[in-house]
Short mmCIF file of C-alpha atoms in Angstrom, two decimals:
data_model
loop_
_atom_site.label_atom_id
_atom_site.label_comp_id
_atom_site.label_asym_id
_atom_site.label_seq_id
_atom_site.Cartn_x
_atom_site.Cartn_y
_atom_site.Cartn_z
CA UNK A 1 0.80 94.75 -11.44
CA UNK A 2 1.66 93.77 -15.00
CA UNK A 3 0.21 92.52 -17.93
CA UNK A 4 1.05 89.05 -17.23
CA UNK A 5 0.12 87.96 -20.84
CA UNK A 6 3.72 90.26 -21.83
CA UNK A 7 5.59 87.11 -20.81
CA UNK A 8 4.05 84.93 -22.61
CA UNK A 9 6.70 85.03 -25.15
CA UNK A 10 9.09 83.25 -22.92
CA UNK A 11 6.89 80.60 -21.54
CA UNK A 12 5.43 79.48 -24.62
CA UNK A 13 7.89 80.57 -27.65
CA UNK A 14 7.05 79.82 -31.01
CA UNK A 15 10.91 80.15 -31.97
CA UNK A 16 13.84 79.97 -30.13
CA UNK A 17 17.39 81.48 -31.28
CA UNK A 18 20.25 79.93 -29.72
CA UNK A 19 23.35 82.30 -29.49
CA UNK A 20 26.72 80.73 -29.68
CA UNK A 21 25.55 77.08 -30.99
CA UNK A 22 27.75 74.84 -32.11
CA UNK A 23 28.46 70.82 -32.10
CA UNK A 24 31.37 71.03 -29.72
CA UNK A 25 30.82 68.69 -26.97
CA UNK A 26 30.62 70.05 -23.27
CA UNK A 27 29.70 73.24 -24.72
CA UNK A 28 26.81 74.92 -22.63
CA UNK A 29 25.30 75.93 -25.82
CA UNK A 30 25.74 72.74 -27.54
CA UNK A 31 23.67 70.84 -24.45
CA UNK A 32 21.39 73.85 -24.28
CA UNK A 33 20.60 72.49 -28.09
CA UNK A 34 20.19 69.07 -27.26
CA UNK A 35 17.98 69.93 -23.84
CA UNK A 36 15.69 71.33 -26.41
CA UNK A 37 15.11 68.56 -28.77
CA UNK A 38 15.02 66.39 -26.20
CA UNK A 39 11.89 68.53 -24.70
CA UNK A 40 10.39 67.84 -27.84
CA UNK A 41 10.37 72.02 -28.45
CA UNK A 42 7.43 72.27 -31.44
CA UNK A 43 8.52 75.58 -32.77
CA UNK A 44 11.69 76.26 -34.94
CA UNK A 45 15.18 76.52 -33.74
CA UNK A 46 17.99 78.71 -34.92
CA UNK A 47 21.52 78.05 -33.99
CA UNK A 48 23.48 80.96 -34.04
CA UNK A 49 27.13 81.43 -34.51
CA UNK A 50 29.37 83.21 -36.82
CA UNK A 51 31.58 80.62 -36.78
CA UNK A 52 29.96 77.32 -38.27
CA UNK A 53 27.13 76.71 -41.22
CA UNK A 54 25.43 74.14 -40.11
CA UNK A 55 24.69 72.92 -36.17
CA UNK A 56 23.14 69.58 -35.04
CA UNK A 57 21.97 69.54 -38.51
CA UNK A 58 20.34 72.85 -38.78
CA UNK A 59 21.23 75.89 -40.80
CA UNK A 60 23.20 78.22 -38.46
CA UNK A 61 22.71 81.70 -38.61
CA UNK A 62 25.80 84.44 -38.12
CA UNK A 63 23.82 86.58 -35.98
CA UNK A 64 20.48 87.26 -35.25
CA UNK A 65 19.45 89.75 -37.76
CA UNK A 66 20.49 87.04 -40.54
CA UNK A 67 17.51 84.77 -39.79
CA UNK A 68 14.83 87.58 -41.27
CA UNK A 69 11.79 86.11 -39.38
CA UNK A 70 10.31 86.64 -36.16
CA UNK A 71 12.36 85.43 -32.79
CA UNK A 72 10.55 84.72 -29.95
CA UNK A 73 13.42 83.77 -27.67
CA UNK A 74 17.07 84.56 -27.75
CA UNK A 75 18.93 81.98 -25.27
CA UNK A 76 22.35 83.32 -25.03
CA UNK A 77 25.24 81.34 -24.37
CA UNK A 78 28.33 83.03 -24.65
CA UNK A 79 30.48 85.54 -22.13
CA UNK A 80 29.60 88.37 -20.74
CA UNK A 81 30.83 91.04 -23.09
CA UNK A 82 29.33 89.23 -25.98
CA UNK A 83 26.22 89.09 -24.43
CA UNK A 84 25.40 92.60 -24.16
CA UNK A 85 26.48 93.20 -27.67
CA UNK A 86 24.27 90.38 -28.74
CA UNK A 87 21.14 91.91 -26.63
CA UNK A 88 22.14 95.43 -28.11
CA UNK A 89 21.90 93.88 -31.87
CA UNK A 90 19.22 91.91 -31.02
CA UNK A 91 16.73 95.11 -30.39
CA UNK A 92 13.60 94.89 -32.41
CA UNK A 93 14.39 91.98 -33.96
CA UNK A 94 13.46 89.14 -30.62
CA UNK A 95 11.11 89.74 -27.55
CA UNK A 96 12.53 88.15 -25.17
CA UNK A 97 16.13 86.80 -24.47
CA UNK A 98 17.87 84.23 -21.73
CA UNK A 99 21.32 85.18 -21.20
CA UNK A 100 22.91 82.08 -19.43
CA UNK A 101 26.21 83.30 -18.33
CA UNK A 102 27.51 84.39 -15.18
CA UNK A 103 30.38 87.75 -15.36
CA UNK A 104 27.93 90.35 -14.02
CA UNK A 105 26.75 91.46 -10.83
CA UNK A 106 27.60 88.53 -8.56
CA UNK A 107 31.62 89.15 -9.91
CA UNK A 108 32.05 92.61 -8.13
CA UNK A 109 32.26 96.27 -9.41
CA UNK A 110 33.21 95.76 -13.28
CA UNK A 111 30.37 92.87 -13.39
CA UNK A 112 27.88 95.27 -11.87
CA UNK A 113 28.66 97.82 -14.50
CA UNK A 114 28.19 95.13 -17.35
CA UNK A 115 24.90 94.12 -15.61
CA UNK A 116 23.34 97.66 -15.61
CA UNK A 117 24.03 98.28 -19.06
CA UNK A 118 22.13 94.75 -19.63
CA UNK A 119 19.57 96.37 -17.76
CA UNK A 120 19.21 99.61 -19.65
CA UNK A 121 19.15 97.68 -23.37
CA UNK A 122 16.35 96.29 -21.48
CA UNK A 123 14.78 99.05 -21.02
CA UNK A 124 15.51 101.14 -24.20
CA UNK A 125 14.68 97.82 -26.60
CA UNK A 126 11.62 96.60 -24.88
CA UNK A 127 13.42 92.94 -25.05
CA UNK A 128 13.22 91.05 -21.56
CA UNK A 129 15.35 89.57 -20.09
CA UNK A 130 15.62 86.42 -18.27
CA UNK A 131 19.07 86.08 -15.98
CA UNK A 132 21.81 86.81 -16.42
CA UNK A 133 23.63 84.09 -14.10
CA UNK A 134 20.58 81.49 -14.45
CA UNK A 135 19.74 78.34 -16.42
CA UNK A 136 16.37 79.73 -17.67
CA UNK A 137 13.44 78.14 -18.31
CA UNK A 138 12.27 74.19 -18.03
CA UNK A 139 8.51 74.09 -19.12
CA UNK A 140 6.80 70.73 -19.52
CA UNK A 141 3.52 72.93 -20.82
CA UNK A 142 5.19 74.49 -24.26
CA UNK A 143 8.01 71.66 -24.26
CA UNK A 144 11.06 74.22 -24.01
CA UNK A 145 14.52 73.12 -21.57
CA UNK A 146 17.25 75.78 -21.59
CA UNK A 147 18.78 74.27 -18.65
CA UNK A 148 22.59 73.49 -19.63
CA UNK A 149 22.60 70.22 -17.41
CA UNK A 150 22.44 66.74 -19.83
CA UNK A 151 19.70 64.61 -18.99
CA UNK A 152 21.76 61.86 -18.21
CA UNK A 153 22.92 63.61 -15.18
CA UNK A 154 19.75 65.14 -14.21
CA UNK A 155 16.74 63.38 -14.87
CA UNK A 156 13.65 66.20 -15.48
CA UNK A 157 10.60 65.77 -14.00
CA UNK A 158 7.13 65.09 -16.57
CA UNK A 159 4.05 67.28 -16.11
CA UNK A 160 2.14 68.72 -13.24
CA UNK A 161 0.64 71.41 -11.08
CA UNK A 162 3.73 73.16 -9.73
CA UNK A 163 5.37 75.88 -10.85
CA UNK A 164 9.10 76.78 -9.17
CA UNK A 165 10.67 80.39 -9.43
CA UNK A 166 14.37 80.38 -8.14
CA UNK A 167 17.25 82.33 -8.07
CA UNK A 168 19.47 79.48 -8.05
CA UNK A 169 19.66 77.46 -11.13
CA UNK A 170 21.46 74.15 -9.05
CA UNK A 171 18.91 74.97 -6.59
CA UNK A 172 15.97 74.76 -9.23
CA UNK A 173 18.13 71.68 -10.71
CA UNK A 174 18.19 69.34 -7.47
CA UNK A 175 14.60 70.02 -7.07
CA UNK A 176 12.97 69.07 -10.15
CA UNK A 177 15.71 65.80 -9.89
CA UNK A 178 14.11 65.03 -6.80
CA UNK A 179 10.88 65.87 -7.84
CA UNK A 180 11.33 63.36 -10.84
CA UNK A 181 12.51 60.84 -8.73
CA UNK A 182 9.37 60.58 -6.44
CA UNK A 183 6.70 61.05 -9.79
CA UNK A 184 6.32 64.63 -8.66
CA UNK A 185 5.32 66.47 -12.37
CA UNK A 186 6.10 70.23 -12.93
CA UNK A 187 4.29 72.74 -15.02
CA UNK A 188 7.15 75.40 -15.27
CA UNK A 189 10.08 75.70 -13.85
CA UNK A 190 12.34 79.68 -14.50
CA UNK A 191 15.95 80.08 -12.74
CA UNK A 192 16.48 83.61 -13.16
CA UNK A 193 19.85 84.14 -11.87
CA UNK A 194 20.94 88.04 -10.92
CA UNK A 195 17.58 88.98 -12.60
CA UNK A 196 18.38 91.98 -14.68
CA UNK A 197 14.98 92.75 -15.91
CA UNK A 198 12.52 89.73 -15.19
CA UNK A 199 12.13 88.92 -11.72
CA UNK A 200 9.96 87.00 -9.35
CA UNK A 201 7.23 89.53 -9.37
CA UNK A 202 6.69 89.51 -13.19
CA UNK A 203 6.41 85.44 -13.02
CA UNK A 204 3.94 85.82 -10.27
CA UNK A 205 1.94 87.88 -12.46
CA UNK A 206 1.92 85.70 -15.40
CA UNK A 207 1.35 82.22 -13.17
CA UNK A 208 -1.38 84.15 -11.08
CA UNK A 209 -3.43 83.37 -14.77
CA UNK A 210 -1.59 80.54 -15.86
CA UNK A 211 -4.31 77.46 -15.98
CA UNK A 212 -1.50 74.95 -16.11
CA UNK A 213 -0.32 76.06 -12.47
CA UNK A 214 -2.06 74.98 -9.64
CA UNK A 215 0.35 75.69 -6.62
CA UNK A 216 4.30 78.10 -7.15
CA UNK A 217 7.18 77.51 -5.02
CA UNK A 218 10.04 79.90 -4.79
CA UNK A 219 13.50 79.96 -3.80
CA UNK A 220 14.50 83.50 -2.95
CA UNK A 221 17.92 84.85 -1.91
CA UNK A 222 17.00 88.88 -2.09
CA UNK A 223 14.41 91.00 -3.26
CA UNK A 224 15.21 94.73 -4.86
CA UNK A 225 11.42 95.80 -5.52
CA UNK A 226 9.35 94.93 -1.76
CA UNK A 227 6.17 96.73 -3.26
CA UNK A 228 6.24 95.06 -6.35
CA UNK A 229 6.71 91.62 -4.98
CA UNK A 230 4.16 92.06 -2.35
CA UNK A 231 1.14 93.41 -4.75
CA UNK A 232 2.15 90.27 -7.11
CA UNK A 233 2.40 87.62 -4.85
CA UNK A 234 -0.98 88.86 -3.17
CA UNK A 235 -2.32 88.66 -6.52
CA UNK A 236 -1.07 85.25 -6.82
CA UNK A 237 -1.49 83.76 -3.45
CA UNK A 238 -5.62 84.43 -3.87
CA UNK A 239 -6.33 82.07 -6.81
CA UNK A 240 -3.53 79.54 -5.62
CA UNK A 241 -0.67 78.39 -2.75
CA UNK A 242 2.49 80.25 -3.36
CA UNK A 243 4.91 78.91 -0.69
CA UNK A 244 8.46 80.49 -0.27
CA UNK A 245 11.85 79.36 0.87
CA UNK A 246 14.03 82.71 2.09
CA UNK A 247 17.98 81.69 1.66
CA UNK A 248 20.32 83.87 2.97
CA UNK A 249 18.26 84.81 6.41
CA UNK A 250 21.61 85.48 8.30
CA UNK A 251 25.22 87.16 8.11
CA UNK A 252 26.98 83.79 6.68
CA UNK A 253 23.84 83.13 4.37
CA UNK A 254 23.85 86.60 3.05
CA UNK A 255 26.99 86.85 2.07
CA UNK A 256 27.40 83.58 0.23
CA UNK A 257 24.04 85.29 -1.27
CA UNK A 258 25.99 87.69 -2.52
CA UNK A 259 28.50 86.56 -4.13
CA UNK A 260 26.15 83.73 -5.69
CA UNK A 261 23.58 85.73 -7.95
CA UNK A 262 24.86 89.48 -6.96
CA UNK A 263 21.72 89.11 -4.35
CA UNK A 264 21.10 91.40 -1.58
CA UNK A 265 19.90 89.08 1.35
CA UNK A 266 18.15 92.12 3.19
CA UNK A 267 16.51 91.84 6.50
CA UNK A 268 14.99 88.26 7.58
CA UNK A 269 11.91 90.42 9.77
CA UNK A 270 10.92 92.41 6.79
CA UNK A 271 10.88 89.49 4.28
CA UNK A 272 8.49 87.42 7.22
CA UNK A 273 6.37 90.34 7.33
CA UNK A 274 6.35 90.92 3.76
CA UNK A 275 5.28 86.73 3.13
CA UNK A 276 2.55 87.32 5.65
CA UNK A 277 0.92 90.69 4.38
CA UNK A 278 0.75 88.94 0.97
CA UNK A 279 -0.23 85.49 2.03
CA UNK A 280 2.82 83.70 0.91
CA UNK A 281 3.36 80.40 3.12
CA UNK A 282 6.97 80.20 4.42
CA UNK A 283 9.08 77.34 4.61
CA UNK A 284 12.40 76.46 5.99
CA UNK A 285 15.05 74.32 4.25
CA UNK A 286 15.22 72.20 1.45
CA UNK A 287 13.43 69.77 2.91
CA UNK A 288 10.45 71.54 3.69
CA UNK A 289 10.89 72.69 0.01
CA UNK A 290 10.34 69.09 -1.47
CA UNK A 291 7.81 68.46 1.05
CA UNK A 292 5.59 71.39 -0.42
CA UNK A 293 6.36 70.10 -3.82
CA UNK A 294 4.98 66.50 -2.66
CA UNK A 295 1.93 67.86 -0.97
CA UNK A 296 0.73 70.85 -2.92
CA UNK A 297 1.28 68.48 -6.19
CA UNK A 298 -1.40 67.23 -5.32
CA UNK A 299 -3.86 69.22 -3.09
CA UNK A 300 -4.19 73.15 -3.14
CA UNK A 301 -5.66 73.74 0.27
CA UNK A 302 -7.53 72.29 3.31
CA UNK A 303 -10.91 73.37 4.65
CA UNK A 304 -9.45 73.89 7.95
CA UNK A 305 -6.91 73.23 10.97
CA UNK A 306 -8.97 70.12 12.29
CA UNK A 307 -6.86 66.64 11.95
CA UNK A 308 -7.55 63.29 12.37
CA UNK A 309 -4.58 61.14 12.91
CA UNK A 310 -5.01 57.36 12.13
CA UNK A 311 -2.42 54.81 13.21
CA UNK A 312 -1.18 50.92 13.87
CA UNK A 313 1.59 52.81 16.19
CA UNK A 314 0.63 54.21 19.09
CA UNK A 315 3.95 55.99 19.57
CA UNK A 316 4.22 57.81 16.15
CA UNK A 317 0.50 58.89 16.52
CA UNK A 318 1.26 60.44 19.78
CA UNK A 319 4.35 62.08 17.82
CA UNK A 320 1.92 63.50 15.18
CA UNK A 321 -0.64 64.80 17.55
CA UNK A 322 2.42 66.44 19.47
CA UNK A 323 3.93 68.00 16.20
CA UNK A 324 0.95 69.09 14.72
CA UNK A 325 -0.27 71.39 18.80
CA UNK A 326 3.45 72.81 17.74
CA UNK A 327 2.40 74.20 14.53
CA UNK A 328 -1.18 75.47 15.10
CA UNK A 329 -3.28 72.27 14.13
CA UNK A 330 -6.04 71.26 16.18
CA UNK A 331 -6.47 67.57 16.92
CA UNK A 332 -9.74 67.68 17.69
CA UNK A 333 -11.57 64.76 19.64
CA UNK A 334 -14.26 62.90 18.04
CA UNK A 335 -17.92 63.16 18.60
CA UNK A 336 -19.54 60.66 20.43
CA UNK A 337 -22.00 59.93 17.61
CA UNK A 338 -18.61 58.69 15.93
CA UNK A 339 -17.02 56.97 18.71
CA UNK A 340 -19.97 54.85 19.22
CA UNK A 341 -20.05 53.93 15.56
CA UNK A 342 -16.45 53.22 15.79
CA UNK A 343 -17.05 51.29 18.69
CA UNK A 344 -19.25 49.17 16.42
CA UNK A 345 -16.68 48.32 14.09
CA UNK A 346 -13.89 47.78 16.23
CA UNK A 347 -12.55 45.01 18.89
CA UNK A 348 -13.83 45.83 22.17
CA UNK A 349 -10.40 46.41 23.36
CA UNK A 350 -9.84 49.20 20.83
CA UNK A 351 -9.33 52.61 22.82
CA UNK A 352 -11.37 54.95 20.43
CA UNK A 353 -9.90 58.57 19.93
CA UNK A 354 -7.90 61.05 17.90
CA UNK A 355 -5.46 59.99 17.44
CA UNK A 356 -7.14 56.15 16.11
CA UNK A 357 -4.65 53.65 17.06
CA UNK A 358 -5.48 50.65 15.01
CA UNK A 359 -3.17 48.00 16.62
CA UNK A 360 -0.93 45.79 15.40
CA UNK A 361 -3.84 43.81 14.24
CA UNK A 362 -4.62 46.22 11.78
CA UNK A 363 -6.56 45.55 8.76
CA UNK A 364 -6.91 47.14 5.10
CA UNK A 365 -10.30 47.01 5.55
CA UNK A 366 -9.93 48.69 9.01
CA UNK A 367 -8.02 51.79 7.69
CA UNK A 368 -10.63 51.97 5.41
CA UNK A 369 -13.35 52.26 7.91
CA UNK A 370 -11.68 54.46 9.97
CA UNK A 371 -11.02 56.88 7.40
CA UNK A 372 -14.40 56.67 5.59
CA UNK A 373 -16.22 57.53 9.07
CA UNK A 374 -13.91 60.61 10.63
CA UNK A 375 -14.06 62.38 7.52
CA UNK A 376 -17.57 62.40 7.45
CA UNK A 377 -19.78 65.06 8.09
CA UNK A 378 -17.85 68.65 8.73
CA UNK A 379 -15.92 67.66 12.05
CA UNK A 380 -12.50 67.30 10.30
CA UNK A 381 -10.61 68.96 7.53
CA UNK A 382 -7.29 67.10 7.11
CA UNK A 383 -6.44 63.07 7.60
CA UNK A 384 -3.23 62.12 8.18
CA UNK A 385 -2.59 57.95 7.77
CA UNK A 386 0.28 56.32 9.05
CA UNK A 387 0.67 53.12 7.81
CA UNK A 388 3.24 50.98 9.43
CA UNK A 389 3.78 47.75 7.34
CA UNK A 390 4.79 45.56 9.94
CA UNK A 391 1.17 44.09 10.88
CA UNK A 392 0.21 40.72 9.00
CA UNK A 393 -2.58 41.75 7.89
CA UNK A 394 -1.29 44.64 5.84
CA UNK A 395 -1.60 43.64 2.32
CA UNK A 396 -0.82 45.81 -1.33
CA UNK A 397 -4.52 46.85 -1.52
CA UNK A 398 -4.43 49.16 1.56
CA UNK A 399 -3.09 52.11 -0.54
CA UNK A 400 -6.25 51.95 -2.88
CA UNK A 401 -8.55 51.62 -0.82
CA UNK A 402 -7.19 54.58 1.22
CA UNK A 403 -7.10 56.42 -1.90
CA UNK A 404 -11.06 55.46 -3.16
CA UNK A 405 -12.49 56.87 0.49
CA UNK A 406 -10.02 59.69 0.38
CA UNK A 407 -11.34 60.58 -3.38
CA UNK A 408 -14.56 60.25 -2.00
CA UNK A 409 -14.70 62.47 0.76
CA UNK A 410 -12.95 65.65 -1.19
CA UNK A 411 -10.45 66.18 1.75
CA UNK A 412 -6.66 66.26 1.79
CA UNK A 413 -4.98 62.89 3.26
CA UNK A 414 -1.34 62.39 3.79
CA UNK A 415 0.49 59.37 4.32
CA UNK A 416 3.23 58.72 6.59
CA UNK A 417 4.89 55.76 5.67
CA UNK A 418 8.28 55.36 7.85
CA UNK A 419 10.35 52.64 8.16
CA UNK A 420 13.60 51.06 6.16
CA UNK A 421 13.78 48.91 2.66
CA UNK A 422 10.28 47.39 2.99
CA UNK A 423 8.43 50.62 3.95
CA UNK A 424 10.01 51.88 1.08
CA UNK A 425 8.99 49.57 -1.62
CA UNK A 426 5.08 50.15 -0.84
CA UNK A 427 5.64 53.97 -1.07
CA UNK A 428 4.92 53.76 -4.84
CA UNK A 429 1.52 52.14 -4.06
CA UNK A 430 0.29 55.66 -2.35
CA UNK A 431 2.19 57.61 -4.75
CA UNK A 432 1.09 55.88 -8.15
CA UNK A 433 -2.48 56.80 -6.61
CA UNK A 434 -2.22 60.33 -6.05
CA UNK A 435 -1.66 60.15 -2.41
CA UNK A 436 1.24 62.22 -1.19
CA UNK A 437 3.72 60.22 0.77
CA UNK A 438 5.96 61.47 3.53
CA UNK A 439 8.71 59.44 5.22
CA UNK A 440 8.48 61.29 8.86
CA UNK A 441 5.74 62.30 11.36
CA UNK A 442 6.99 65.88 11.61
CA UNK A 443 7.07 65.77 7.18
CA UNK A 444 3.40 64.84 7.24
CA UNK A 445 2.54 67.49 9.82
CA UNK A 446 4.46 70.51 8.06
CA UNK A 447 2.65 69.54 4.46
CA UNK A 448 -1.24 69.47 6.82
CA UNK A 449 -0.10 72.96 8.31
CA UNK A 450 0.78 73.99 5.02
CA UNK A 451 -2.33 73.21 3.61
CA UNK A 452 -4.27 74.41 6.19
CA UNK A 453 -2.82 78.08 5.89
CA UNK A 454 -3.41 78.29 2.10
CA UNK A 455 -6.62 77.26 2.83
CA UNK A 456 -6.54 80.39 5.23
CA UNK A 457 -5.60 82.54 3.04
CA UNK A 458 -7.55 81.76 0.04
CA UNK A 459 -11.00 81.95 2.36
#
């Protein structure tokens, strides 16, 4: 495994050289520019570009070596042939480098050639290199955005516990605009395109130690080093969740693969078999992607398999408990020390059991009960809520006080708040207080299986 403090360099520069800056609007470079000062980057930037004096007010450099101090972080914008001669002057001079552009591998045979002598300046300089083919690096921790999208077309997300490793730089892109539109903070986000040099293994190794990281999600098309990968993510996977999303798992997949970032999609069987020999939780679909960003913002494991489903729907709780048999949870049936305590609390025509269908006379105050009593003692690990606004008694407190008892009793609960326009305005209520909110039964029941095996793992 390596030295994961080698990186460090990239995710927390302390000066950043942009290659081919200039004021020209639509440029990548020039929006690369303002995508920094809009992170609020703390350390000095260089433009750089043989062509102009001064960009976005700064003092613009012709090339690298022209700047005479100490470069962090080269982010080059400019084609493919310039790029390598950039990298190849840049030797000794930065320590790491982004090259943005795409003209390499994922172009064909010529590209490929291009690409490997990227690779062996790599190697000869000691400079490493992020991409090429990628947007690089968002990072809410050391303030730095490379990514060439403006922000008034893609809103970024603020800070939090999740880290995301992708191939695909859209892919990375419509994930952190989703994550910003739920609240949903990120610590560090890297697209690393064709991955020349730095891959998914060396940012494994540096988030394994990285304190502002509490859970990584990846987006994988292929994998060229199986060892490496699997001895990092195990690494990884101990001290927190790393969950993975494997594109490309067939013919048609594999192919668009390919031809996206030069990937080789593999075999699906020996990718499954490598996630589970290194404890990396696998996921299916975007979907399931956001819905490990939503849960594992917030939580980093469960106890256990053992769920507790309360309800004011009888229907959807019968969903749940069906969902959740179907992916290895165990909805257990309460103890009769709690059912008789329940039983105390409740109308006498209540039918106690898991799941706890509250009625359609359900109360805040009820929810509260009922969450505050089966998730005491050791005979469940997970809660799942679903709150269905339609009962009169509902009122804007219930998310609080489901969020107090949940704090309370140190266990993971999940809310499943379905439903059209109304539903949706109270959704902020659970989210504003750290409760992770899901919009479908089976959504709730993938992010409680998903906690449940990192809690596996990590035990």
């Amino acid at each position: 495994m390596a030295d994961a403090g080698k990186l460090d360099f990239l995710f927390n520069p302390r000066s950043i050289a942009v290659v081919g800056a200039t004021d020209s609007k639509g440029k990548l470079s020039s929006i690369i520019m303002a995508s920094l000062e809009n992170a609020g980057f703390k350390g000095k930037i260089y433009p750089v570009n043989p062509k102009h004096n001064i960009v976005r007010g700064r003092r613009c450099f012709p090339d690298i070596k022209a700047i005479e101090e100490d470069v962090d972080l080269a982010v080059i914008a400019v084609s493919s042939l310039t790029a390598v001669e950039v990298i190849r002057g840049a030797a000794g001079l930065v320590k790491g480098a982004i090259v943005i552009g795409g003209g390499f591998s994922e172009t064909g045979f010529n590209g490929a050639l291009l690409e490997a002598e990227l690779k062996e300046l790599s190697a000869k300089s000691g400079i490493r290199i992020v991409g090429p083919n990628c947007m690089g690096i968002y990072d809410t921790v050391s303030s730095v955005d490379t990514f060439f999208i403006p922000r008034e077309r893609a809103k970024r997300p603020g800070p939090g516990r999740v880290s995301v490793l992708s191939q695909s730089g859209s892919f990375a892109l419509i994930a952190m605009e989703e994550f910003a539109s739920e609240g949903i903070g990120v610590a560090r986000v890297v697209s690393y395109g064709n991955k020349a040099d730095v891959d998914e293994a060396d940012c494994l190794d540096f988030l394994a130690e990285d304190s502002s990281t509490g859970a990584v999600l990846l987006y994988i098309e292929g994998i060229s080093d199986g060892r490496k990968f699997v001895e990092s993510a195990t690494e990884c996977a101990k001290k927190k969740p790393v969950i993975a999303l494997k594109a490309g798992r067939y013919s048609a997949g594999g192919g668009a693969a390919r031809s996206h970032t030069g990937a080789m999609a593999g075999r699906y069987e020996l990718y499954r078999a490598a996630f589970k020999k290194a404890g990396v939780i696998e996921i299916s679909g975007y979907e399931e992607f956001i819905d490990a960003g939503r849960v594992f913002s917030r939580f980093s494991k469960a106890p256990g398999k053992r769920v507790v489903i309360i309800t004011d729907g009888g229907g959807i709780g019968v969903s749940m408990a069906d969902e959740c048999a179907a992916r290895g949870l165990i909805v257990a049936q309460l103890s009769g020390e709690k059912v008789e305590k329940l039983k105390k609390t409740f109308p006498g025509y209540f039918t106690v059991s898991n799941p706890l269908d509250l009625t359609g006379s359900a109360t805040d105050e009820w929810y509260g009960d009922a969450l505050r009593e089966t998730l005491s003692g050791d005979d469940f690990d997970i809660a799942i809520v679903a709150a269905l606004w339609g009962p009169p008694a509902l009122t804007d407190e219930l998310p609080a006080i489901l969020a107090e008892t949940a704090k309370k009793s140190g266990k993971p609960v999940i809310i499943c708040s379905p439903g059209g326009e109304y539903a949706k305005t109270k959704k902020r209520l659970f989210e504003e207080l750290g409760l992770p909110v899901f919009s479908t039964p089976e959504g709730a029941v993938r992010a409680a299986a998903a906690l449940s095996k990192s809690g596996k793992w990590i035990r």
